[in-house]
Coordinates of N, CA, C and O in Angstrom, one line a residue:
M1 N -193.4 126.2 -68.1 CA -193.7 127.4 -68.9 C -193.2 127.1 -70.3 O -192.0 126.6 -70.5
S2 N -194.0 127.2 -71.3 CA -193.5 127.0 -72.7 C -192.7 128.1 -73.2 O -192.7 129.2 -72.7
S3 N -191.8 127.8 -74.2 CA -190.9 128.8 -74.7 C -191.7 129.9 -75.4 O -191.2 131.1 -75.4
A4 N -193.0 129.7 -75.8 CA -193.7 130.8 -76.4 C -194.2 131.8 -75.4 O -194.4 133.0 -75.7
S5 N -194.3 131.4 -74.1 CA -194.8 132.3 -73.1 C -193.6 133.1 -72.4 O -193.9 134.0 -71.6
I6 N -192.4 132.7 -72.7 CA -191.2 133.4 -72.1 C -190.9 134.6 -72.9 O -190.9 134.5 -74.1
P7 N -190.7 135.8 -72.3 CA -190.5 137.0 -73.0 C -189.3 136.9 -74.0 O -188.3 136.3 -73.6
N8 N -189.4 137.5 -75.2 CA -188.3 137.5 -76.1 C -187.8 138.9 -76.3 O -187.1 139.2 -77.2
T9 N -188.1 139.8 -75.3 CA -187.6 141.2 -75.4 C -186.9 141.5 -74.1 O -187.0 140.9 -73.1
K10 N -186.1 142.5 -74.3 CA -185.3 143.0 -73.1 C -186.2 144.0 -72.4 O -187.3 144.4 -72.8
A11 N -185.7 144.5 -71.3 CA -186.5 145.5 -70.4 C -186.8 146.7 -71.2 O -187.9 147.3 -71.0
D12 N -186.0 147.1 -72.2 CA -186.3 148.3 -73.0 C -187.2 148.1 -74.1 O -187.5 149.0 -74.9
G13 N -187.8 146.8 -74.2 CA -188.8 146.5 -75.2 C -188.2 146.1 -76.5 O -188.9 145.7 -77.4
L14 N -186.9 146.2 -76.7 CA -186.2 145.8 -77.9 C -186.1 144.3 -78.0 O -186.1 143.6 -77.0
R15 N -186.1 143.7 -79.2 CA -186.0 142.3 -79.4 C -184.7 141.8 -78.9 O -183.6 142.4 -79.1
A16 N -184.7 140.7 -78.2 CA -183.5 140.1 -77.6 C -182.6 139.5 -78.7 O -183.1 138.9 -79.7
V17 N -181.3 139.6 -78.5 CA -180.3 139.1 -79.5 C -179.6 137.9 -78.8 O -179.2 138.0 -77.7
C18 N -179.5 136.8 -79.6 CA -178.9 135.7 -79.0 C -177.6 135.2 -79.7 O -177.4 135.6 -80.9
A19 N -176.8 134.4 -79.0 CA -175.6 133.8 -79.6 C -175.9 132.3 -79.5 O -176.3 131.8 -78.4
L20 N -175.5 131.5 -80.5 CA -175.7 130.1 -80.4 C -174.3 129.5 -80.3 O -173.4 129.8 -81.1
Y21 N -174.1 128.6 -79.4 CA -172.8 127.9 -79.2 C -173.0 126.4 -79.4 O -173.8 125.8 -78.7
M22 N -172.1 125.8 -80.2 CA -172.2 124.4 -80.4 C -170.7 123.8 -80.5 O -169.8 124.6 -80.9
R23 N -170.6 122.5 -80.1 CA -169.3 121.9 -80.2 C -169.4 120.4 -80.4 O -170.4 119.8 -79.9
V24 N -168.5 119.9 -81.1 CA -168.3 118.4 -81.2 C -166.9 118.1 -81.0 O -166.0 118.9 -81.4
S25 N -166.6 117.0 -80.3 CA -165.2 116.6 -80.0 C -164.4 116.1 -81.1 O -163.2 116.3 -81.2
T26 N -165.0 115.4 -82.0 CA -164.3 114.8 -83.1 C -164.6 115.5 -84.4 O -165.7 115.9 -84.6
K27 N -163.7 115.5 -85.3 CA -163.9 116.1 -86.6 C -163.6 115.1 -87.7 O -162.6 114.3 -87.5
G28 N -164.4 115.0 -88.7 CA -164.1 114.0 -89.8 C -164.6 112.6 -89.5 O -164.3 111.7 -90.3
H29 N -165.3 112.4 -88.5 CA -165.9 111.1 -88.2 C -167.4 111.1 -88.3 O -168.1 110.4 -87.6
G30 N -167.9 111.9 -89.2 CA -169.4 112.0 -89.3 C -170.1 112.9 -88.4 O -171.2 113.2 -88.5
Q31 N -169.3 113.4 -87.4 CA -169.9 114.4 -86.4 C -169.7 115.8 -86.9 O -168.6 116.2 -87.3
T32 N -170.8 116.5 -86.9 CA -170.7 118.0 -87.2 C -171.6 118.7 -86.2 O -172.4 118.0 -85.4
T33 N -171.5 120.0 -86.2 CA -172.4 120.8 -85.3 C -173.7 121.1 -85.9 O -174.6 121.8 -85.4
D34 N -174.0 120.5 -87.1 CA -175.2 120.8 -87.9 C -176.5 120.5 -87.1 O -177.4 121.3 -87.1
T35 N -176.5 119.4 -86.4 CA -177.7 118.9 -85.7 C -178.0 119.9 -84.6 O -179.1 120.3 -84.3
Q36 N -176.9 120.3 -83.8 CA -177.1 121.3 -82.8 C -177.5 122.6 -83.3 O -178.4 123.3 -82.8
A37 N -176.9 123.1 -84.5 CA -177.3 124.4 -85.1 C -178.7 124.4 -85.4 O -179.4 125.4 -85.2
L38 N -179.3 123.3 -86.0 CA -180.7 123.3 -86.4 C -181.6 123.4 -85.2 O -182.5 124.3 -85.2
A39 N -181.3 122.7 -84.1 CA -182.1 122.8 -82.9 C -182.1 124.1 -82.2 O -183.1 124.7 -81.8
L40 N -180.9 124.7 -82.2 CA -180.7 126.0 -81.6 C -181.4 127.1 -82.4 O -182.0 128.0 -81.8
G41 N -181.2 127.0 -83.7 CA -181.9 128.0 -84.6 C -183.4 127.9 -84.5 O -184.0 129.0 -84.4
E42 N -183.9 126.7 -84.4 CA -185.4 126.6 -84.3 C -185.9 127.2 -83.0 O -186.9 127.8 -82.9
Y43 N -185.1 126.9 -81.9 CA -185.5 127.5 -80.6 C -185.5 129.0 -80.6 O -186.4 129.6 -80.1
A44 N -184.4 129.5 -81.2 CA -184.3 131.0 -81.2 C -185.4 131.6 -82.1 O -186.0 132.6 -81.7
Q45 N -185.8 130.9 -83.1 CA -186.9 131.4 -84.0 C -188.2 131.4 -83.2 O -189.0 132.3 -83.2
R46 N -188.5 130.2 -82.5 CA -189.7 130.1 -81.7 C -189.8 131.2 -80.6 O -190.9 131.7 -80.3
R47 N -188.7 131.6 -80.0 CA -188.6 132.6 -79.0 C -188.7 134.0 -79.6 O -188.8 135.0 -78.9
G48 N -188.4 134.1 -80.9 CA -188.5 135.4 -81.5 C -187.1 136.2 -81.4 O -187.1 137.4 -81.5
F49 N -186.1 135.5 -81.1 CA -184.8 136.1 -80.9 C -184.1 136.4 -82.2 O -184.3 135.7 -83.2
E50 N -183.4 137.5 -82.2 CA -182.5 137.8 -83.4 C -181.2 137.0 -83.1 O -180.6 137.2 -82.1
I51 N -180.7 136.3 -84.1 CA -179.5 135.6 -83.9 C -178.3 136.5 -84.3 O -178.2 136.9 -85.4
F52 N -177.5 136.8 -83.3 CA -176.3 137.6 -83.6 C -175.2 136.8 -84.4 O -174.7 137.2 -85.4
Q53 N -174.9 135.6 -83.8 CA -173.9 134.8 -84.5 C -173.9 133.4 -83.9 O -174.4 133.1 -82.8
E54 N -173.5 132.4 -84.8 CA -173.3 131.1 -84.4 C -171.8 130.9 -84.1 O -171.0 131.3 -84.9
Y55 N -171.5 130.3 -83.0 CA -170.1 130.0 -82.6 C -170.0 128.5 -82.6 O -170.7 127.8 -81.9
S56 N -169.0 128.0 -83.3 CA -168.9 126.5 -83.5 C -167.5 126.0 -83.4 O -166.6 126.5 -84.1
D57 N -167.3 125.1 -82.4 CA -166.0 124.5 -82.2 C -166.1 123.0 -82.7 O -166.9 122.3 -82.1
E58 N -165.4 122.6 -83.7 CA -165.4 121.2 -84.2 C -164.1 120.6 -84.0 O -163.0 121.2 -84.3
G59 N -164.1 119.4 -83.4 CA -162.9 118.7 -83.2 C -162.1 119.1 -82.0 O -160.9 119.0 -81.9
I60 N -162.8 119.8 -81.0 CA -162.1 120.3 -79.8 C -162.8 119.8 -78.6 O -164.0 119.8 -78.4
S61 N -162.0 119.2 -77.7 CA -162.5 118.6 -76.5 C -163.2 119.6 -75.6 O -162.7 120.8 -75.5
G62 N -164.2 119.2 -74.9 CA -164.9 120.1 -74.0 C -164.1 120.3 -72.7 O -164.4 121.2 -71.9
T63 N -163.1 119.5 -72.5 CA -162.3 119.6 -71.3 C -161.4 120.9 -71.4 O -160.8 121.3 -70.3
K64 N -161.2 121.4 -72.5 CA -160.4 122.6 -72.7 C -161.2 123.8 -72.4 O -162.3 124.1 -73.0
D65 N -160.8 124.6 -71.4 CA -161.5 125.9 -71.1 C -161.4 126.9 -72.2 O -162.2 127.8 -72.3
S66 N -160.3 126.8 -72.9 CA -160.1 127.8 -74.0 C -160.2 127.1 -75.3 O -159.5 126.1 -75.6
R67 N -161.2 127.5 -76.1 CA -161.5 127.0 -77.4 C -161.7 128.2 -78.3 O -162.3 129.2 -77.9
P68 N -161.3 128.2 -79.6 CA -161.4 129.4 -80.5 C -162.8 130.0 -80.5 O -162.9 131.2 -80.2
A69 N -163.8 129.2 -80.8 CA -165.2 129.8 -80.9 C -165.7 130.3 -79.5 O -166.3 131.3 -79.4
L70 N -165.4 129.5 -78.5 CA -165.8 129.8 -77.1 C -165.1 131.1 -76.7 O -165.8 132.0 -76.1
D71 N -163.9 131.2 -77.0 CA -163.1 132.5 -76.6 C -163.7 133.7 -77.3 O -163.9 134.7 -76.7
R72 N -164.1 133.5 -78.6 CA -164.8 134.6 -79.3 C -166.1 135.0 -78.7 O -166.5 136.1 -78.6
L73 N -166.9 133.9 -78.3 CA -168.2 134.1 -77.7 C -168.0 134.9 -76.4 O -168.8 135.9 -76.2
M74 N -167.1 134.5 -75.6 CA -166.9 135.2 -74.3 C -166.4 136.7 -74.5 O -166.8 137.6 -73.8
K75 N -165.6 136.9 -75.5 CA -165.1 138.3 -75.9 C -166.3 139.1 -76.3 O -166.5 140.2 -75.9
D76 N -167.2 138.5 -77.2 CA -168.4 139.3 -77.6 C -169.4 139.5 -76.5 O -170.0 140.5 -76.4
A77 N -169.4 138.5 -75.5 CA -170.3 138.7 -74.4 C -169.8 139.9 -73.5 O -170.6 140.7 -73.1
R78 N -168.5 140.0 -73.3 CA -168.0 141.1 -72.6 C -168.2 142.4 -73.2 O -168.3 143.4 -72.6
S79 N -168.4 142.4 -74.6 CA -168.7 143.6 -75.3 C -170.2 143.8 -75.4 O -170.7 144.7 -76.1
R80 N -170.9 142.9 -74.8 CA -172.4 142.9 -74.7 C -173.1 143.0 -76.1 O -174.0 143.8 -76.4
K81 N -172.6 142.1 -77.0 CA -173.2 142.1 -78.3 C -174.4 141.2 -78.4 O -175.1 141.2 -79.5
F82 N -174.8 140.6 -77.4 CA -176.0 139.8 -77.3 C -176.6 139.7 -75.9 O -175.9 140.1 -75.0
D83 N -177.8 139.2 -75.8 CA -178.5 139.2 -74.5 C -178.6 137.8 -74.0 O -178.9 137.6 -72.8
V84 N -178.5 136.8 -74.8 CA -178.8 135.4 -74.5 C -177.8 134.5 -75.1 O -177.4 134.7 -76.3
V85 N -177.3 133.4 -74.4 CA -176.5 132.4 -75.0 C -177.3 131.1 -75.0 O -177.9 130.8 -73.9
I86 N -177.4 130.4 -76.1 CA -178.2 129.2 -76.2 C -177.2 128.1 -76.6 O -176.5 128.2 -77.6
V87 N -177.3 127.0 -75.8 CA -176.5 125.7 -76.1 C -177.5 124.6 -76.1 O -178.6 124.6 -75.6
A88 N -177.1 123.5 -76.8 CA -177.9 122.3 -76.9 C -177.9 121.5 -75.5 O -178.9 121.1 -75.1
R89 N -176.7 121.4 -74.9 CA -176.5 120.7 -73.6 C -175.4 121.3 -72.9 O -174.5 121.9 -73.5
F90 N -175.4 121.2 -71.6 CA -174.3 121.7 -70.8 C -172.9 121.2 -71.2 O -172.0 122.0 -71.3
D91 N -172.9 119.9 -71.5 CA -171.6 119.3 -71.9 C -171.1 119.7 -73.2 O -169.9 119.5 -73.5
R92 N -171.9 120.4 -74.0 CA -171.4 121.0 -75.3 C -170.7 122.3 -75.0 O -169.8 122.7 -75.7
F93 N -171.0 122.9 -73.9 CA -170.5 124.2 -73.5 C -169.3 124.0 -72.6 O -168.2 124.6 -72.8
A94 N -169.4 123.2 -71.5 CA -168.4 123.0 -70.5 C -168.4 121.6 -70.0 O -169.5 121.0 -69.8
R95 N -167.3 121.0 -69.8 CA -167.2 119.6 -69.2 C -167.1 119.6 -67.7 O -167.5 118.6 -67.1
S96 N -166.6 120.7 -67.2 CA -166.5 120.7 -65.7 C -167.5 121.6 -65.1 O -167.8 122.7 -65.7
V97 N -167.9 121.3 -63.9 CA -168.9 122.1 -63.2 C -168.3 123.5 -62.9 O -169.0 124.5 -63.1
S98 N -167.0 123.5 -62.6 CA -166.4 124.8 -62.2 C -166.3 125.7 -63.4 O -166.6 126.9 -63.3
H99 N -166.0 125.2 -64.6 CA -166.0 126.0 -65.8 C -167.4 126.5 -66.2 O -167.5 127.7 -66.5
L100 N -168.3 125.7 -66.1 CA -169.7 126.1 -66.3 C -170.2 127.2 -65.4 O -170.7 128.2 -65.8
L101 N -169.9 127.0 -64.1 CA -170.3 128.0 -63.1 C -169.6 129.3 -63.3 O -170.2 130.4 -63.1
R102 N -168.3 129.3 -63.6 CA -167.6 130.5 -63.9 C -168.2 131.3 -65.0 O -168.4 132.5 -64.9
A103 N -168.5 130.6 -66.1 CA -169.1 131.2 -67.3 C -170.5 131.7 -66.9 O -170.9 132.9 -67.3
L104 N -171.3 131.0 -66.2 CA -172.7 131.4 -65.8 C -172.6 132.6 -64.9 O -173.4 133.5 -65.0
E105 N -171.6 132.6 -64.0 CA -171.5 133.8 -63.1 C -171.1 135.0 -63.9 O -171.6 136.1 -63.7
E106 N -170.2 134.9 -64.9 CA -169.8 136.0 -65.7 C -171.0 136.5 -66.6 O -171.3 137.7 -66.7
F107 N -171.8 135.5 -67.1 CA -173.0 135.9 -67.9 C -174.0 136.7 -67.0 O -174.5 137.7 -67.4
N108 N -174.2 136.2 -65.8 CA -175.1 136.8 -64.8 C -174.6 138.3 -64.6 O -175.4 139.2 -64.6
H109 N -173.3 138.4 -64.3 CA -172.8 139.7 -64.1 C -173.0 140.7 -65.2 O -173.2 141.9 -65.1
L110 N -172.9 140.1 -66.5 CA -173.0 140.9 -67.7 C -174.5 141.1 -68.1 O -174.8 141.9 -69.0
G111 N -175.4 140.5 -67.4 CA -176.8 140.6 -67.7 C -177.2 139.8 -68.9 O -178.2 140.1 -69.6
I112 N -176.5 138.7 -69.1 CA -176.7 137.8 -70.3 C -177.4 136.5 -69.7 O -176.9 135.9 -68.8
D113 N -178.5 136.2 -70.3 CA -179.2 134.9 -69.9 C -178.5 133.7 -70.6 O -177.9 133.9 -71.7
F114 N -178.7 132.5 -70.0 CA -178.2 131.3 -70.6 C -179.3 130.3 -70.7 O -180.0 130.1 -69.7
V115 N -179.3 129.6 -71.8 CA -180.3 128.6 -72.1 C -179.6 127.3 -72.5 O -178.8 127.4 -73.4
S116 N -180.0 126.2 -71.8 CA -179.5 124.9 -72.3 C -180.8 124.1 -72.6 O -181.6 123.8 -71.7
L117 N -180.9 123.7 -73.9 CA -182.1 123.1 -74.3 C -182.3 121.7 -73.7 O -183.4 121.4 -73.2
S118 N -181.3 120.9 -73.6 CA -181.5 119.5 -73.1 C -181.9 119.5 -71.6 O -182.7 118.7 -71.2
E119 N -181.3 120.4 -70.8 CA -181.5 120.4 -69.4 C -182.7 121.3 -69.1 O -183.1 121.5 -67.9
S120 N -183.3 122.0 -70.1 CA -184.4 122.9 -69.9 C -184.1 124.0 -68.8 O -184.9 124.3 -68.0
I121 N -182.9 124.5 -68.9 CA -182.4 125.6 -68.1 C -182.5 126.9 -68.8 O -182.0 127.0 -69.9
D122 N -183.1 127.9 -68.3 CA -183.2 129.2 -68.9 C -183.2 130.2 -67.8 O -184.1 130.4 -67.0
T123 N -182.0 130.9 -67.7 CA -181.8 131.8 -66.5 C -182.7 133.1 -66.6 O -182.6 133.9 -65.7
S124 N -183.5 133.2 -67.7 CA -184.4 134.4 -67.8 C -185.7 134.1 -67.1 O -186.5 135.0 -66.9
T125 N -185.9 132.8 -66.6 CA -187.1 132.4 -65.9 C -186.9 132.3 -64.4 O -185.7 132.1 -64.0
P126 N -187.9 132.4 -63.6 CA -187.7 132.2 -62.2 C -187.1 130.9 -61.8 O -186.2 130.8 -61.0
M127 N -187.6 129.8 -62.5 CA -187.1 128.5 -62.2 C -185.6 128.4 -62.6 O -184.8 127.8 -61.9
G128 N -185.2 128.9 -63.7 CA -183.8 128.9 -64.2 C -182.9 129.7 -63.3 O -181.8 129.3 -63.0
K129 N -183.4 130.8 -62.8 CA -182.7 131.6 -61.8 C -182.5 130.9 -60.5 O -181.4 130.9 -59.9
M130 N -183.5 130.1 -60.1 CA -183.4 129.3 -58.9 C -182.3 128.2 -59.0 O -181.5 128.0 -58.2
I131 N -182.3 127.6 -60.2 CA -181.4 126.5 -60.4 C -180.0 127.1 -60.5 O -179.0 126.5 -59.9
F132 N -179.8 128.3 -61.1 CA -178.5 128.9 -61.1 C -178.0 129.3 -59.7 O -176.9 129.1 -59.3
T133 N -179.0 129.7 -58.9 CA -178.6 130.1 -57.5 C -178.2 128.8 -56.7 O -177.2 128.9 -56.0
V134 N -178.9 127.7 -56.9 CA -178.5 126.5 -56.2 C -177.1 126.0 -56.7 O -176.3 125.7 -55.9
L135 N -176.9 126.1 -58.0 CA -175.6 125.7 -58.6 C -174.5 126.6 -58.0 O -173.4 126.1 -57.6
G136 N -174.8 127.9 -57.9 CA -173.8 128.8 -57.3 C -173.5 128.5 -55.9 O -172.4 128.6 -55.4
A137 N -174.6 128.1 -55.1 CA -174.4 127.8 -53.7 C -173.5 126.5 -53.6 O -172.7 126.4 -52.7
V138 N -173.7 125.6 -54.4 CA -172.9 124.3 -54.4 C -171.5 124.7 -54.7 O -170.5 124.2 -54.1
A139 N -171.3 125.6 -55.7 CA -169.9 126.0 -56.1 C -169.2 126.7 -54.9 O -168.0 126.5 -54.6
E140 N -170.0 127.5 -54.2 CA -169.4 128.2 -53.1 C -169.1 127.3 -51.9 O -168.0 127.4 -51.3
L141 N -169.9 126.3 -51.7 CA -169.7 125.2 -50.7 C -168.4 124.5 -51.1 O -167.5 124.3 -50.2
E142 N -168.2 124.1 -52.4 CA -167.0 123.4 -52.8 C -165.8 124.3 -52.6 O -164.8 123.8 -52.1
R143 N -165.8 125.6 -52.9 CA -164.7 126.4 -52.7 C -164.3 126.5 -51.2 O -163.2 126.5 -50.8
N144 N -165.4 126.6 -50.3 CA -165.1 126.7 -48.9 C -164.5 125.4 -48.3 O -163.7 125.4 -47.4
L145 N -165.0 124.3 -48.8 CA -164.5 123.0 -48.4 C -163.0 122.8 -48.8 O -162.2 122.3 -48.0
I146 N -162.7 123.2 -50.0 CA -161.3 123.2 -50.4 C -160.4 124.1 -49.6 O -159.4 123.7 -49.1
K147 N -160.9 125.3 -49.3 CA -160.2 126.2 -48.4 C -159.9 125.6 -47.1 O -158.8 125.7 -46.5
E148 N -161.0 125.0 -46.5 CA -160.9 124.4 -45.2 C -159.9 123.3 -45.2 O -159.1 123.1 -44.2
R149 N -159.9 122.4 -46.2 CA -158.9 121.3 -46.3 C -157.5 121.8 -46.4 O -156.6 121.3 -45.8
V150 N -157.3 122.9 -47.2 CA -156.0 123.5 -47.3 C -155.5 124.0 -46.0 O -154.3 123.7 -45.5
H151 N -156.3 124.7 -45.2 CA -155.9 125.2 -43.9 C -155.6 124.1 -42.9 O -154.7 124.2 -42.2
M152 N -156.4 123.0 -43.0 CA -156.2 121.9 -42.1 C -154.8 121.2 -42.4 O -154.1 120.8 -41.6
G153 N -154.5 121.1 -43.7 CA -153.3 120.5 -44.2 C -152.1 121.3 -43.7 O -151.0 120.8 -43.3
I154 N -152.2 122.7 -43.9 CA -151.1 123.6 -43.4 C -150.9 123.4 -41.9 O -149.8 123.4 -41.4
S155 N -152.0 123.4 -41.2 CA -151.9 123.3 -39.7 C -151.3 122.0 -39.3 O -150.4 122.0 -38.4
R156 N -151.6 120.9 -39.9 CA -151.0 119.6 -39.7 C -149.6 119.6 -40.0 O -148.7 119.2 -39.2
A157 N -149.2 120.2 -41.1 CA -147.8 120.2 -41.5 C -146.9 121.0 -40.5 O -145.8 120.7 -40.1
R158 N -147.5 122.2 -40.0 CA -146.8 123.0 -39.0 C -146.6 122.2 -37.7 O -145.5 122.3 -37.1
K159 N -147.7 121.5 -37.3 CA -147.6 120.7 -36.0 C -146.5 119.6 -36.2 O -145.9 119.2 -35.2
Q160 N -146.3 119.1 -37.4 CA -145.3 118.1 -37.6 C -143.9 118.7 -37.8 O -143.0 118.0 -38.1
G161 N -143.8 120.0 -37.7 CA -142.5 120.7 -37.8 C -142.0 120.9 -39.2 O -140.8 121.2 -39.4
K162 N -142.9 120.7 -40.2 CA -142.4 120.9 -41.6 C -142.3 122.4 -41.9 O -143.1 123.2 -41.4
R163 N -141.3 122.7 -42.7 CA -141.1 124.1 -43.1 C -142.0 124.3 -44.3 O -142.1 123.5 -45.2
L164 N -142.7 125.4 -44.2 CA -143.6 125.8 -45.3 C -143.1 126.9 -46.1 O -142.3 127.7 -45.6
G165 N -143.5 127.0 -47.3 CA -143.1 128.1 -48.2 C -141.9 127.7 -49.1 O -141.5 126.5 -49.1
R166 N -141.4 128.7 -49.8 CA -140.3 128.4 -50.7 C -139.0 128.1 -49.9 O -138.8 128.7 -48.8
P167 N -138.2 127.2 -50.4 CA -136.9 127.0 -49.7 C -136.0 128.3 -49.7 O -136.1 129.1 -50.6
K168 N -135.2 128.4 -48.7 CA -134.4 129.6 -48.6 C -133.3 129.5 -49.7 O -132.8 128.4 -50.0
R169 N -133.0 130.6 -50.3 CA -132.0 130.7 -51.3 C -130.7 131.3 -50.6 O -130.8 132.2 -49.9
I170 N -129.6 130.7 -51.0 CA -128.3 131.1 -50.5 C -127.7 132.0 -51.6 O -127.5 131.5 -52.7
L171 N -127.5 133.2 -51.3 CA -126.9 134.1 -52.3 C -125.5 134.2 -52.0 O -125.0 134.4 -50.9
I172 N -124.7 134.0 -53.1 CA -123.3 134.1 -53.0 C -122.9 135.4 -53.6 O -123.1 135.6 -54.8
E173 N -122.1 136.2 -52.8 CA -121.7 137.4 -53.3 C -120.4 137.2 -54.1 O -119.4 136.6 -53.6
S174 N -120.3 137.7 -55.3 CA -119.1 137.5 -56.1 C -118.2 138.7 -55.9 O -118.7 139.9 -55.8
R175 N -117.0 138.5 -55.8 CA -116.0 139.6 -55.6 C -115.4 140.0 -56.9 O -115.0 139.1 -57.7
R176 N -115.3 141.3 -57.1 CA -114.7 141.7 -58.4 C -113.3 142.0 -58.1 O -112.9 142.6 -57.0
K177 N -112.5 141.7 -59.0 CA -111.0 142.0 -58.8 C -110.6 143.2 -59.5 O -111.1 143.7 -60.5

C-alpha cells in the first residue's frame, strides 16, 4: 500500500497531527539529525499530516531509555498532542526490543499510530497492526519464559535448602538509664 493511499485523517475527519523523532549517537563528528528530519518531513508532507513538533536527541545513546527529547515526546503523547509518531528507523527510537515494545504498547493504548520509515511499519495499516501484534506476542512469550525460569530457580534453591528472601535482622534493644 503506498503512503498516498493510507488515510491522513482521524476518525473524526480532522487532519492527523504527527510528531517526528530523530536521534544520533555522536555530536560534533559530522553527524546531525538533519538527514532524518528531511526524510521524516517529506513523508509527513506526502501523507498530508500536520507536523506538531520535531523531537531531536543529538549525542545521546539509544541504549538510554530516558533522553530529553524522547521524554518530552512521551509526555506530549500522554497529553494526546498528536496522532502519529514517525521515526526513520527503529534503532533511532529504541535500541532494545523491550523498550520499543513498551513504547508501542503505550502508543497503542493512547490511540497513537507509529511509523518507522526504514522498516515500513505503520500501525495505522492492517499489516502494521499485524506486525505489532506479532511483536507483542513475542514480548509476552519472553516475559512468560523469564517468569518460568525465575520460578524454576526458586524451586531449585528451596530443594537445596537455601534460605530465600532478605536476611533476618537482629534488633538490639537499647536500655535507657
